[in-house]
Short mmCIF file of C-alpha atoms in Angstrom, two decimals:
data_model
loop_
_atom_site.label_atom_id
_atom_site.label_comp_id
_atom_site.label_asym_id
_atom_site.label_seq_id
_atom_site.Cartn_x
_atom_site.Cartn_y
_atom_site.Cartn_z
CA MET A 1 -0.02 -0.18 -0.17
CA THR A 2 1.45 3.38 -0.93
CA ASP A 3 1.90 5.96 1.79
CA SER A 4 -0.89 7.97 0.30
CA GLY A 5 -3.19 4.93 0.84
CA ILE A 6 -2.15 4.23 4.32
CA ARG A 7 -2.59 8.16 5.57
CA CYS A 8 -6.48 7.70 3.78
CA VAL A 9 -6.82 4.28 5.77
CA ALA A 10 -5.86 6.30 8.86
CA GLY A 11 -7.63 9.18 8.30
CA LEU A 12 -10.98 6.88 7.76
CA VAL A 13 -10.32 5.09 11.19
CA MET A 14 -9.63 7.99 12.93
CA LEU A 15 -12.63 9.77 11.50
CA ALA A 16 -14.97 6.81 12.43
CA SER A 17 -13.33 6.91 16.12
CA ILE A 18 -14.48 10.43 16.67
CA THR A 19 -17.72 9.93 15.34
CA ALA A 20 -18.23 7.42 17.48
CA CYS A 21 -17.26 9.00 20.56
CA GLY A 22 -18.31 12.38 19.61
CA SER A 23 -22.10 11.52 18.43
CA PRO A 24 -24.89 12.74 20.82
CA THR A 25 -26.24 9.84 22.59
CA GLU A 26 -29.12 9.72 25.47
CA PRO A 27 -27.48 8.52 28.63
CA GLN A 28 -28.53 5.01 29.82
CA GLN A 29 -30.82 4.29 32.24
CA PRO A 30 -29.94 1.36 34.92
CA ILE A 31 -32.95 -1.04 34.38
CA SER A 32 -33.87 -2.24 37.88
CA ALA A 33 -35.29 -5.47 38.74
CA PRO A 34 -38.56 -5.54 39.19
CA GLN A 35 -40.14 -5.19 42.77
CA PRO A 36 -41.46 -8.77 44.39
CA PRO A 37 -45.08 -7.68 45.26
CA MET A 38 -46.27 -6.69 48.52
CA SER A 39 -48.85 -8.50 50.67
CA ALA A 40 -51.96 -7.34 51.60
CA ALA A 41 -50.63 -6.57 55.17
CA GLU A 42 -47.39 -4.91 54.14
CA LEU A 43 -49.62 -2.89 51.81
CA ARG A 44 -52.11 -1.71 54.98
CA THR A 45 -49.03 -0.03 56.69
CA HIS A 46 -48.59 1.92 53.66
CA LEU A 47 -52.05 3.72 53.42
CA LEU A 48 -52.94 6.88 54.60
CA PRO A 49 -52.15 7.92 57.93
CA ALA A 50 -55.14 7.44 60.75
CA VAL A 51 -54.30 11.43 61.31
CA MET A 52 -54.21 13.56 58.43
CA PRO A 53 -53.98 17.24 57.91
CA GLY A 54 -56.68 19.58 58.43
CA ASP A 55 -58.96 17.46 60.67
CA TRP A 56 -59.26 14.57 58.38
CA THR A 57 -58.95 11.11 59.48
CA SER A 58 -58.18 8.05 57.72
CA VAL A 59 -59.74 4.09 58.93
CA ALA A 60 -58.05 1.27 56.88
CA GLU A 61 -60.12 -2.16 56.46
CA PRO A 62 -58.52 -5.20 57.32
CA ALA A 63 -55.87 -6.91 55.44
CA LYS A 64 -57.08 -9.45 52.36
CA GLU A 65 -55.04 -11.42 50.09
CA ARG A 66 -56.48 -11.06 46.07
CA PRO A 67 -56.28 -14.11 44.27
CA LYS A 68 -53.37 -13.41 41.80
CA GLY A 69 -54.57 -13.40 38.09
CA THR A 70 -54.48 -16.34 35.86
CA PRO A 71 -53.13 -16.69 32.30
CA GLY A 72 -56.63 -16.93 30.95
CA ALA A 73 -58.40 -14.16 33.12
CA ALA A 74 -55.26 -11.85 32.45
CA ALA A 75 -56.05 -12.26 28.75
CA THR A 76 -59.87 -11.40 28.94
CA PRO A 77 -60.53 -8.09 28.32
CA PRO A 78 -62.91 -6.85 31.55
CA THR A 79 -66.42 -5.91 30.31
CA CYS A 80 -68.13 -2.40 30.37
CA ALA A 81 -71.24 -3.87 32.14
CA GLY A 82 -71.15 -2.91 35.40
CA LEU A 83 -68.72 0.31 35.38
CA LEU A 84 -70.42 3.35 37.38
CA ASP A 85 -67.24 5.27 38.57
CA GLY A 86 -63.71 6.22 38.48
CA GLN A 87 -63.16 3.62 41.16
CA SER A 88 -64.93 0.73 39.27
CA VAL A 89 -62.65 1.14 36.17
CA ALA A 90 -59.61 0.72 38.55
CA ASP A 91 -60.71 -2.39 40.10
CA ALA A 92 -61.53 -3.99 36.46
CA GLY A 93 -57.78 -2.90 35.66
CA THR A 94 -56.09 -4.26 38.55
CA ALA A 95 -58.00 -7.73 38.69
CA ALA A 96 -54.22 -9.44 37.98
CA SER A 97 -52.96 -8.04 41.15
CA ALA A 98 -51.09 -10.00 44.14
CA ALA A 99 -52.71 -7.98 46.59
CA SER A 100 -54.77 -4.86 47.84
CA ALA A 101 -55.64 -2.80 50.70
CA ALA A 102 -58.37 -0.43 51.47
CA ALA A 103 -59.10 2.73 53.44
CA VAL A 104 -61.75 5.40 53.98
CA PHE A 105 -61.00 8.99 54.95
CA SER A 106 -63.35 11.94 55.91
CA GLY A 107 -63.04 15.28 56.87
CA GLY A 108 -64.15 19.05 56.02
CA HIS A 109 -67.58 20.16 55.96
CA SER A 110 -69.91 19.05 53.20
CA ALA A 111 -72.40 20.84 51.34
CA GLY A 112 -74.97 19.04 53.40
CA ASN A 113 -73.16 19.83 56.45
CA GLY A 114 -71.66 16.52 56.84
CA VAL A 115 -68.14 15.45 56.17
CA ILE A 116 -66.40 15.12 53.04
CA PRO A 117 -65.53 11.20 52.16
CA GLY A 118 -62.99 9.66 49.70
CA SER A 119 -61.23 6.28 49.66
CA GLU A 120 -57.90 5.06 48.85
CA MET A 121 -56.76 1.36 47.77
CA LEU A 122 -53.36 0.20 46.93
CA TYR A 123 -52.32 -2.62 44.64
CA SER A 124 -49.59 -4.83 44.22
CA PHE A 125 -47.95 -6.76 41.41
CA PRO A 126 -45.70 -8.97 40.20
CA GLY A 127 -43.09 -8.02 37.10
CA ASP A 128 -44.37 -5.29 35.11
CA GLY A 129 -48.17 -5.59 36.02
CA ALA A 130 -48.53 -2.26 37.78
CA HIS A 131 -47.36 -0.86 34.14
CA GLN A 132 -49.90 -3.38 32.05
CA ALA A 133 -52.91 -2.44 34.42
CA MET A 134 -52.19 1.09 33.95
CA GLN A 135 -52.05 0.67 30.19
CA ASP A 136 -55.46 -1.90 30.79
CA MET A 137 -57.60 1.42 32.64
CA ARG A 138 -57.11 3.21 29.50
CA ASP A 139 -57.77 0.45 27.31
CA LEU A 140 -61.48 -0.04 29.45
CA VAL A 141 -61.88 3.23 28.96
CA GLY A 142 -61.62 3.66 25.29
CA ARG A 143 -63.83 0.41 24.58
CA CYS A 144 -66.41 2.30 27.61
CA ARG A 145 -66.53 5.71 26.83
CA SER A 146 -70.14 5.45 27.31
CA VAL A 147 -72.15 2.94 29.36
CA ASP A 148 -75.85 2.82 29.89
CA LEU A 149 -76.11 1.34 33.28
CA PRO A 150 -78.04 -1.89 34.05
CA ARG A 151 -81.86 -0.73 35.51
CA ALA A 152 -85.59 -1.95 35.77
CA SER A 153 -88.07 -1.72 33.05
CA TRP A 154 -89.50 1.28 35.03
CA GLU A 155 -86.87 2.93 36.15
CA PRO A 156 -85.38 6.27 34.54
CA ALA A 157 -82.21 5.77 32.30
CA VAL A 158 -79.01 6.21 33.37
CA ALA A 159 -75.73 6.28 31.47
CA ALA A 160 -72.06 7.03 32.56
CA GLY A 161 -69.45 8.24 30.88
CA PHE A 162 -65.63 7.73 31.12
CA ALA A 163 -62.40 9.97 29.62
CA VAL A 164 -58.63 9.08 30.67
CA ALA A 165 -56.75 12.83 31.69
CA GLU A 166 -53.80 13.76 32.61
CA GLY A 167 -52.84 12.84 36.32
CA PRO A 168 -50.50 14.68 38.85
CA ARG A 169 -46.55 14.86 38.19
CA LEU A 170 -45.95 11.60 40.99
CA GLY A 171 -44.76 8.75 40.95
CA ASP A 172 -43.47 6.67 37.79
CA GLU A 173 -46.64 7.52 35.68
CA SER A 174 -50.45 8.80 36.44
CA LEU A 175 -53.55 9.25 34.91
CA VAL A 176 -57.11 10.55 36.13
CA ILE A 177 -60.33 8.29 35.24
CA GLN A 178 -62.83 10.95 34.42
CA ALA A 179 -66.10 9.64 35.37
CA SER A 180 -69.82 11.01 35.42
CA VAL A 181 -73.34 9.85 35.40
CA THR A 182 -76.15 11.69 33.68
CA MET A 183 -79.67 10.89 34.92
CA GLY A 184 -81.90 10.68 31.75
CA THR A 185 -85.29 12.50 33.47
CA THR A 186 -82.96 15.34 34.52
CA GLY A 187 -79.56 15.35 32.40
CA ASP A 188 -78.17 16.22 35.60
CA ALA A 189 -74.49 14.88 35.65
CA GLN A 190 -72.62 13.59 38.89
CA ARG A 191 -68.63 13.22 38.74
CA ALA A 192 -66.85 10.53 40.45
CA ASP A 193 -63.59 10.30 39.04
CA ALA A 194 -60.31 8.19 40.34
CA THR A 195 -56.60 9.62 40.47
CA VAL A 196 -54.09 6.44 39.74
CA VAL A 197 -50.65 6.93 40.58
CA ARG A 198 -47.81 4.11 39.94
CA VAL A 199 -44.96 3.88 42.09
CA GLY A 200 -42.85 0.71 40.77
CA SER A 201 -44.81 -2.25 41.00
CA SER A 202 -47.75 -0.72 43.27
CA LEU A 203 -50.33 1.34 42.29
CA VAL A 204 -52.17 4.37 44.58
CA VAL A 205 -55.92 5.05 43.69
CA ILE A 206 -57.79 7.75 45.43
CA SER A 207 -61.49 7.96 44.44
CA SER A 208 -64.33 10.43 44.71
CA VAL A 209 -68.08 9.82 45.11
CA LEU A 210 -71.01 10.86 43.10
CA SER A 211 -72.56 13.30 45.60
CA LEU A 212 -69.49 15.30 45.57
CA THR A 213 -69.16 19.16 44.50
CA GLN A 214 -66.46 19.92 42.44
CA PRO A 215 -64.55 21.76 45.44
CA GLU A 216 -65.23 18.57 47.38
CA ALA A 217 -64.19 16.31 45.18
CA ASP A 218 -60.70 18.51 44.88
CA ALA A 219 -59.82 18.13 48.49
CA VAL A 220 -60.36 14.32 48.29
CA MET A 221 -57.80 14.56 45.53
CA SER A 222 -55.68 16.82 47.07
CA PHE A 223 -54.23 13.83 49.73
CA MET A 224 -52.46 11.93 46.39
CA PRO A 225 -48.80 13.24 47.60
CA LEU A 226 -49.87 12.36 51.01
CA ALA A 227 -50.45 8.86 50.02
CA VAL A 228 -47.91 8.39 47.13
CA ALA A 229 -45.58 9.73 50.39
CA GLN A 230 -46.83 6.98 52.18
CA ILE A 231 -46.51 4.09 49.57
CA GLN A 232 -42.43 5.17 48.93
CA SER A 233 -41.91 5.45 52.45
CA ASN A 234 -39.51 2.85 54.77
CA HIS A 235 -41.46 4.14 57.75
CA PRO A 236 -44.72 5.57 57.06
CA GLU A 237 -46.91 7.52 59.60
CA PRO A 238 -48.91 5.12 61.56
CA VAL A 239 -52.10 3.73 59.95
CA ASP A 240 -54.22 2.73 62.94
CA ALA A 241 -54.64 5.62 65.47
CA ALA A 242 -52.75 5.32 68.93
CA LEU A 243 -54.77 3.54 71.58
#
């Protein structure tokens, strides 16, 4: 090979080396191993604490293990029948969870001079089940944007409508299941949304009930940051009130 040929090959090798080293690439994020699912008892300790800000209180239900979903059940898409509110969509999308835990919380003053109620559900999944459950909820809403609820022939028609909106900037991903129920006789609509946040292999769901005004529903959803902090904490605030 001539000197010019050697210089040409060397130049190409150097150019390739510079291009490879200098080309902008996205930093590679380490892929963490899937966390094993929590048991119902473990989940229960991460529910909202018994004493909450603003004189709100939370009461956890007894821990209950849920049967794990089978491949056949997981492959069967949930139906629209029976969907009434955001929580029912979340329940349908989490059928394959390994365990769950529930709490009800209340506080403030409602429009009826009572207390404002809310509910919290925690779910834990094996592998990437929590991420798949989020997608299952989106798919379910996509199929069930409008549902005629079951009723007797003499009862007025009632329809439920669903949509998915962007969730709060919490956890690994989030969404809001927007649910409205409309009475056929009056056309009045009531909202019963659910906010879902994924934290690793767990889901946090906070939902409101149909009877709330929008400010009351907003007050219920305002406890999501605290709920996420509880599931992320190695030493969560006590779920059960001190005796």
